[in-house]
């Protein structure tokens, strides 16, 4: 697990690195900022500004602990830092949030990259974490997120175990998960007109390949790319292949990195 110094500018803690067209990286429910370390290291060197906001999943009042409040938070964050026409890159819950923002605020979103995104279907730990106090159960569930179970290090498993066994965090995790599962976007995707890049692990057990195909079918301007021997978090498990696909896809837009403007 990697730790970064967050920019605590205003009330929106985030990481910011580089200059150029903005890439906004949105992590999943059980994920974190460190999941995007490879992208943070690579893309600023290629003329992009990488911004990773910390989702306030455990800081919102319970009444507002849902995917809509998180989407509103990111919209307010983008407005606060003056970012427009950004590329949103979302994993799992982060992808779902990116889609909601793309639908609501076309002025803020140039394009979207989805990887293991929720929004159509997502397997979860279960409605009540039936064996949350069983460390081996949590370890197994954490390993199932990846093709290579070794990616689920003891540190990562410990973090998940702590979250689900913390009463307040556990309840808020369930609230977010249920709100995401309840908001199925199948009827909304046809109105999203921004370019969409789908990068999916062929062995994703959380949002299986059939889900990627359905996103591709329903999103009018989407392209689908596969990464073999890869699970639910491709940018973390297969960072080099993920970056290669993403860099090539982004290059087609010919961004003016000096003025943060896309010519196409």
GROMACS .gro file of C-alpha atoms in nm:
model
  264
    1UNK     CA    1   0.000   0.000   0.000
    2UNK     CA    2   0.129   0.347  -0.090
    3UNK     CA    3   0.058   0.670   0.094
    4UNK     CA    4   0.053   1.016  -0.058
    5UNK     CA    5   0.057   1.362   0.089
    6UNK     CA    6  -0.286   1.507   0.020
    7UNK     CA    7  -0.347   1.862  -0.094
    8UNK     CA    8  -0.590   1.994   0.169
    9UNK     CA    9  -0.678   2.304  -0.031
   10UNK     CA   10  -1.018   2.428   0.085
   11UNK     CA   11  -1.236   2.144   0.207
   12UNK     CA   12  -1.155   1.896  -0.069
   13UNK     CA   13  -0.844   1.688   0.013
   14UNK     CA   14  -0.683   1.560  -0.304
   15UNK     CA   15  -0.360   1.481  -0.484
   16UNK     CA   16  -0.256   1.692  -0.782
   17UNK     CA   17   0.044   1.639  -1.006
   18UNK     CA   18   0.149   1.771  -1.347
   19UNK     CA   19   0.013   2.024  -1.595
   20UNK     CA   20  -0.209   1.979  -1.899
   21UNK     CA   21  -0.539   1.815  -1.976
   22UNK     CA   22  -0.693   1.707  -1.642
   23UNK     CA   23  -0.741   1.340  -1.558
   24UNK     CA   24  -0.969   1.296  -1.255
   25UNK     CA   25  -0.918   0.956  -1.092
   26UNK     CA   26  -1.209   0.818  -0.888
   27UNK     CA   27  -1.150   0.517  -0.664
   28UNK     CA   28  -1.395   0.245  -0.563
   29UNK     CA   29  -1.582   0.179  -0.241
   30UNK     CA   30  -1.311  -0.038  -0.087
   31UNK     CA   31  -1.036   0.126  -0.288
   32UNK     CA   32  -0.813   0.422  -0.218
   33UNK     CA   33  -0.590   0.683  -0.375
   34UNK     CA   34  -0.296   0.441  -0.382
   35UNK     CA   35  -0.479   0.223  -0.637
   36UNK     CA   36  -0.381   0.480  -0.900
   37UNK     CA   37  -0.012   0.509  -0.814
   38UNK     CA   38   0.107   0.392  -1.156
   39UNK     CA   39  -0.111   0.649  -1.336
   40UNK     CA   40   0.004   0.924  -1.101
   41UNK     CA   41   0.366   0.838  -1.178
   42UNK     CA   42   0.321   0.809  -1.556
   43UNK     CA   43   0.075   1.063  -1.697
   44UNK     CA   44   0.215   1.390  -1.554
   45UNK     CA   45   0.533   1.313  -1.751
   46UNK     CA   46   0.322   1.292  -2.067
   47UNK     CA   47   0.163   1.634  -2.034
   48UNK     CA   48  -0.143   1.559  -1.824
   49UNK     CA   49  -0.258   1.698  -1.492
   50UNK     CA   50  -0.353   1.406  -1.266
   51UNK     CA   51  -0.596   1.482  -0.984
   52UNK     CA   52  -0.712   1.223  -0.731
   53UNK     CA   53  -0.982   1.342  -0.490
   54UNK     CA   54  -1.043   1.152  -0.169
   55UNK     CA   55  -1.407   1.041  -0.162
   56UNK     CA   56  -1.563   1.135   0.176
   57UNK     CA   57  -1.734   0.798   0.213
   58UNK     CA   58  -1.701   0.788   0.591
   59UNK     CA   59  -1.734   1.160   0.659
   60UNK     CA   60  -2.085   1.231   0.530
   61UNK     CA   61  -2.390   1.227   0.760
   62UNK     CA   62  -2.565   0.890   0.734
   63UNK     CA   63  -2.870   1.051   0.572
   64UNK     CA   64  -2.651   1.169   0.284
   65UNK     CA   65  -2.433   0.862   0.257
   66UNK     CA   66  -2.520   0.761  -0.099
   67UNK     CA   67  -2.385   0.768  -0.451
   68UNK     CA   68  -2.574   1.087  -0.540
   69UNK     CA   69  -2.409   1.283  -0.258
   70UNK     CA   70  -2.068   1.155  -0.366
   71UNK     CA   71  -2.139   1.263  -0.724
   72UNK     CA   72  -2.247   1.607  -0.603
   73UNK     CA   73  -1.929   1.630  -0.396
   74UNK     CA   74  -1.709   1.563  -0.701
   75UNK     CA   75  -1.906   1.815  -0.910
   76UNK     CA   76  -1.852   2.078  -0.640
   77UNK     CA   77  -1.485   1.981  -0.619
   78UNK     CA   78  -1.433   2.025  -0.994
   79UNK     CA   79  -1.603   2.363  -0.982
   80UNK     CA   80  -1.397   2.466  -0.679
   81UNK     CA   81  -1.065   2.395  -0.850
   82UNK     CA   82  -1.183   2.541  -1.182
   83UNK     CA   83  -1.160   2.225  -1.392
   84UNK     CA   84  -1.374   2.190  -1.701
   85UNK     CA   85  -1.382   1.931  -1.980
   86UNK     CA   86  -1.186   1.677  -1.779
   87UNK     CA   87  -1.144   1.308  -1.841
   88UNK     CA   88  -1.297   1.113  -1.553
   89UNK     CA   89  -1.133   0.776  -1.484
   90UNK     CA   90  -1.338   0.563  -1.247
   91UNK     CA   91  -1.295   0.218  -1.100
   92UNK     CA   92  -1.595   0.031  -0.957
   93UNK     CA   93  -1.800   0.285  -0.757
   94UNK     CA   94  -1.582   0.560  -0.904
   95UNK     CA   95  -1.695   0.464  -1.254
   96UNK     CA   96  -2.059   0.487  -1.147
   97UNK     CA   97  -1.996   0.836  -1.009
   98UNK     CA   98  -1.822   0.936  -1.333
   99UNK     CA   99  -2.125   0.828  -1.537
  100UNK     CA  100  -2.364   1.026  -1.319
  101UNK     CA  101  -2.149   1.338  -1.356
  102UNK     CA  102  -2.114   1.288  -1.733
  103UNK     CA  103  -2.492   1.272  -1.762
  104UNK     CA  104  -2.558   1.575  -1.541
  105UNK     CA  105  -2.270   1.809  -1.631
  106UNK     CA  106  -2.154   1.787  -1.989
  107UNK     CA  107  -1.966   2.115  -1.934
  108UNK     CA  108  -1.735   1.947  -1.682
  109UNK     CA  109  -1.671   1.618  -1.861
  110UNK     CA  110  -1.485   1.573  -2.188
  111UNK     CA  111  -1.461   1.194  -2.171
  112UNK     CA  112  -1.491   0.898  -1.936
  113UNK     CA  113  -1.279   0.590  -1.871
  114UNK     CA  114  -1.452   0.303  -1.693
  115UNK     CA  115  -1.278   0.003  -1.543
  116UNK     CA  116  -1.475  -0.255  -1.346
  117UNK     CA  117  -1.751   0.003  -1.312
  118UNK     CA  118  -2.072  -0.042  -1.120
  119UNK     CA  119  -2.390   0.110  -1.262
  120UNK     CA  120  -2.541  -0.200  -1.419
  121UNK     CA  121  -2.444  -0.484  -1.188
  122UNK     CA  122  -2.190  -0.548  -0.916
  123UNK     CA  123  -2.138  -0.835  -0.676
  124UNK     CA  124  -2.088  -0.726  -0.317
  125UNK     CA  125  -1.979  -0.868   0.017
  126UNK     CA  126  -2.344  -0.923   0.099
  127UNK     CA  127  -2.619  -0.729   0.270
  128UNK     CA  128  -2.478  -0.756   0.620
  129UNK     CA  129  -2.119  -0.888   0.597
  130UNK     CA  130  -2.233  -1.221   0.750
  131UNK     CA  131  -1.881  -1.324   0.850
  132UNK     CA  132  -1.724  -0.983   0.902
  133UNK     CA  133  -1.540  -1.095   1.217
  134UNK     CA  134  -1.388  -1.390   1.032
  135UNK     CA  135  -1.051  -1.270   0.905
  136UNK     CA  136  -1.011  -1.563   0.664
  137UNK     CA  137  -1.350  -1.485   0.509
  138UNK     CA  138  -1.249  -1.122   0.453
  139UNK     CA  139  -0.913  -1.235   0.315
  140UNK     CA  140  -1.083  -1.467   0.067
  141UNK     CA  141  -1.329  -1.199  -0.041
  142UNK     CA  142  -1.044  -0.951  -0.088
  143UNK     CA  143  -0.849  -1.201  -0.298
  144UNK     CA  144  -1.150  -1.258  -0.524
  145UNK     CA  145  -1.118  -0.898  -0.642
  146UNK     CA  146  -0.794  -0.989  -0.821
  147UNK     CA  147  -0.690  -1.252  -1.075
  148UNK     CA  148  -0.366  -1.294  -0.880
  149UNK     CA  149  -0.461  -1.340  -0.513
  150UNK     CA  150  -0.114  -1.225  -0.405
  151UNK     CA  151  -0.217  -0.869  -0.492
  152UNK     CA  152  -0.438  -0.882  -0.182
  153UNK     CA  153  -0.153  -0.824   0.061
  154UNK     CA  154  -0.196  -0.861   0.436
  155UNK     CA  155  -0.194  -0.482   0.463
  156UNK     CA  156  -0.480  -0.452   0.215
  157UNK     CA  157  -0.680  -0.729   0.385
  158UNK     CA  158  -0.620  -0.568   0.725
  159UNK     CA  159  -0.759  -0.241   0.594
  160UNK     CA  160  -1.076  -0.404   0.459
  161UNK     CA  161  -1.114  -0.605   0.780
  162UNK     CA  162  -1.089  -0.286   0.985
  163UNK     CA  163  -1.351  -0.107   0.774
  164UNK     CA  164  -1.614  -0.382   0.788
  165UNK     CA  165  -1.562  -0.431   1.161
  166UNK     CA  166  -1.582  -0.062   1.243
  167UNK     CA  167  -1.953  -0.017   1.317
  168UNK     CA  168  -1.988   0.333   1.170
  169UNK     CA  169  -1.773   0.262   0.864
  170UNK     CA  170  -1.942  -0.074   0.808
  171UNK     CA  171  -2.290   0.082   0.808
  172UNK     CA  172  -2.183   0.362   0.573
  173UNK     CA  173  -2.019   0.111   0.340
  174UNK     CA  174  -2.349  -0.078   0.317
  175UNK     CA  175  -2.545   0.244   0.259
  176UNK     CA  176  -2.320   0.341  -0.030
  177UNK     CA  177  -2.325  -0.009  -0.178
  178UNK     CA  178  -2.703  -0.032  -0.159
  179UNK     CA  179  -2.754   0.311  -0.316
  180UNK     CA  180  -2.523   0.215  -0.604
  181UNK     CA  181  -2.700  -0.115  -0.660
  182UNK     CA  182  -3.039   0.056  -0.646
  183UNK     CA  183  -2.943   0.313  -0.911
  184UNK     CA  184  -2.920   0.103  -1.225
  185UNK     CA  185  -2.821   0.327  -1.516
  186UNK     CA  186  -2.928   0.105  -1.805
  187UNK     CA  187  -3.196   0.356  -1.911
  188UNK     CA  188  -2.963   0.655  -1.876
  189UNK     CA  189  -2.658   0.547  -2.071
  190UNK     CA  190  -2.796   0.628  -2.416
  191UNK     CA  191  -2.802   1.002  -2.334
  192UNK     CA  192  -2.432   1.013  -2.242
  193UNK     CA  193  -2.265   1.150  -2.553
  194UNK     CA  194  -1.905   1.187  -2.437
  195UNK     CA  195  -1.639   0.942  -2.562
  196UNK     CA  196  -1.612   0.641  -2.332
  197UNK     CA  197  -1.319   0.403  -2.291
  198UNK     CA  198  -1.396   0.069  -2.125
  199UNK     CA  199  -1.091  -0.115  -1.992
  200UNK     CA  200  -1.191  -0.446  -1.837
  201UNK     CA  201  -1.022  -0.741  -1.676
  202UNK     CA  202  -1.126  -1.064  -1.847
  203UNK     CA  203  -1.135  -1.238  -1.510
  204UNK     CA  204  -1.329  -0.967  -1.326
  205UNK     CA  205  -1.548  -1.152  -1.073
  206UNK     CA  206  -1.713  -0.839  -0.930
  207UNK     CA  207  -1.835  -0.680  -1.253
  208UNK     CA  208  -1.801  -0.975  -1.497
  209UNK     CA  209  -1.713  -0.938  -1.868
  210UNK     CA  210  -2.083  -0.956  -1.962
  211UNK     CA  211  -2.128  -0.625  -1.781
  212UNK     CA  212  -1.853  -0.463  -1.987
  213UNK     CA  213  -2.023  -0.584  -2.306
  214UNK     CA  214  -2.354  -0.440  -2.188
  215UNK     CA  215  -2.194  -0.103  -2.111
  216UNK     CA  216  -2.041  -0.110  -2.458
  217UNK     CA  217  -2.380  -0.185  -2.615
  218UNK     CA  218  -2.565   0.088  -2.425
  219UNK     CA  219  -2.309   0.369  -2.437
  220UNK     CA  220  -2.328   0.532  -2.785
  221UNK     CA  221  -1.964   0.639  -2.814
  222UNK     CA  222  -1.777   0.366  -2.630
  223UNK     CA  223  -1.477   0.148  -2.709
  224UNK     CA  224  -1.405  -0.173  -2.520
  225UNK     CA  225  -1.057  -0.306  -2.438
  226UNK     CA  226  -0.973  -0.628  -2.254
  227UNK     CA  227  -0.685  -0.717  -2.023
  228UNK     CA  228  -0.634  -1.090  -1.986
  229UNK     CA  229  -0.537  -1.252  -1.654
  230UNK     CA  230  -0.674  -0.952  -1.471
  231UNK     CA  231  -0.952  -0.894  -1.219
  232UNK     CA  232  -1.163  -0.602  -1.095
  233UNK     CA  233  -0.888  -0.341  -1.050
  234UNK     CA  234  -0.684  -0.341  -1.375
  235UNK     CA  235  -0.497  -0.015  -1.311
  236UNK     CA  236  -0.361  -0.170  -0.992
  237UNK     CA  237  -0.315  -0.534  -1.095
  238UNK     CA  238  -0.193  -0.477  -1.453
  239UNK     CA  239  -0.076  -0.112  -1.452
  240UNK     CA  240   0.154  -0.128  -1.755
  241UNK     CA  241  -0.109  -0.278  -1.985
  242UNK     CA  242  -0.374  -0.044  -1.849
  243UNK     CA  243  -0.154   0.261  -1.910
  244UNK     CA  244  -0.065   0.148  -2.263
  245UNK     CA  245  -0.434   0.119  -2.357
  246UNK     CA  246  -0.529   0.444  -2.190
  247UNK     CA  247  -0.241   0.648  -2.336
  248UNK     CA  248  -0.322   0.529  -2.689
  249UNK     CA  249  -0.693   0.606  -2.645
  250UNK     CA  250  -0.627   0.954  -2.506
  251UNK     CA  251  -0.380   1.035  -2.785
  252UNK     CA  252  -0.657   1.040  -3.046
  253UNK     CA  253  -0.798   1.364  -2.902
  254UNK     CA  254  -0.488   1.577  -2.967
  255UNK     CA  255  -0.513   1.778  -2.646
  256UNK     CA  256  -0.358   2.122  -2.637
  257UNK     CA  257  -0.177   2.065  -2.308
  258UNK     CA  258  -0.066   2.425  -2.277
  259UNK     CA  259  -0.420   2.563  -2.277
  260UNK     CA  260  -0.593   2.251  -2.142
  261UNK     CA  261  -0.815   2.242  -2.450
  262UNK     CA  262  -0.909   1.955  -2.677
  263UNK     CA  263  -0.889   2.036  -3.049
  264UNK     CA  264  -1.123   1.754  -3.152
   0.00000   0.00000   0.00000
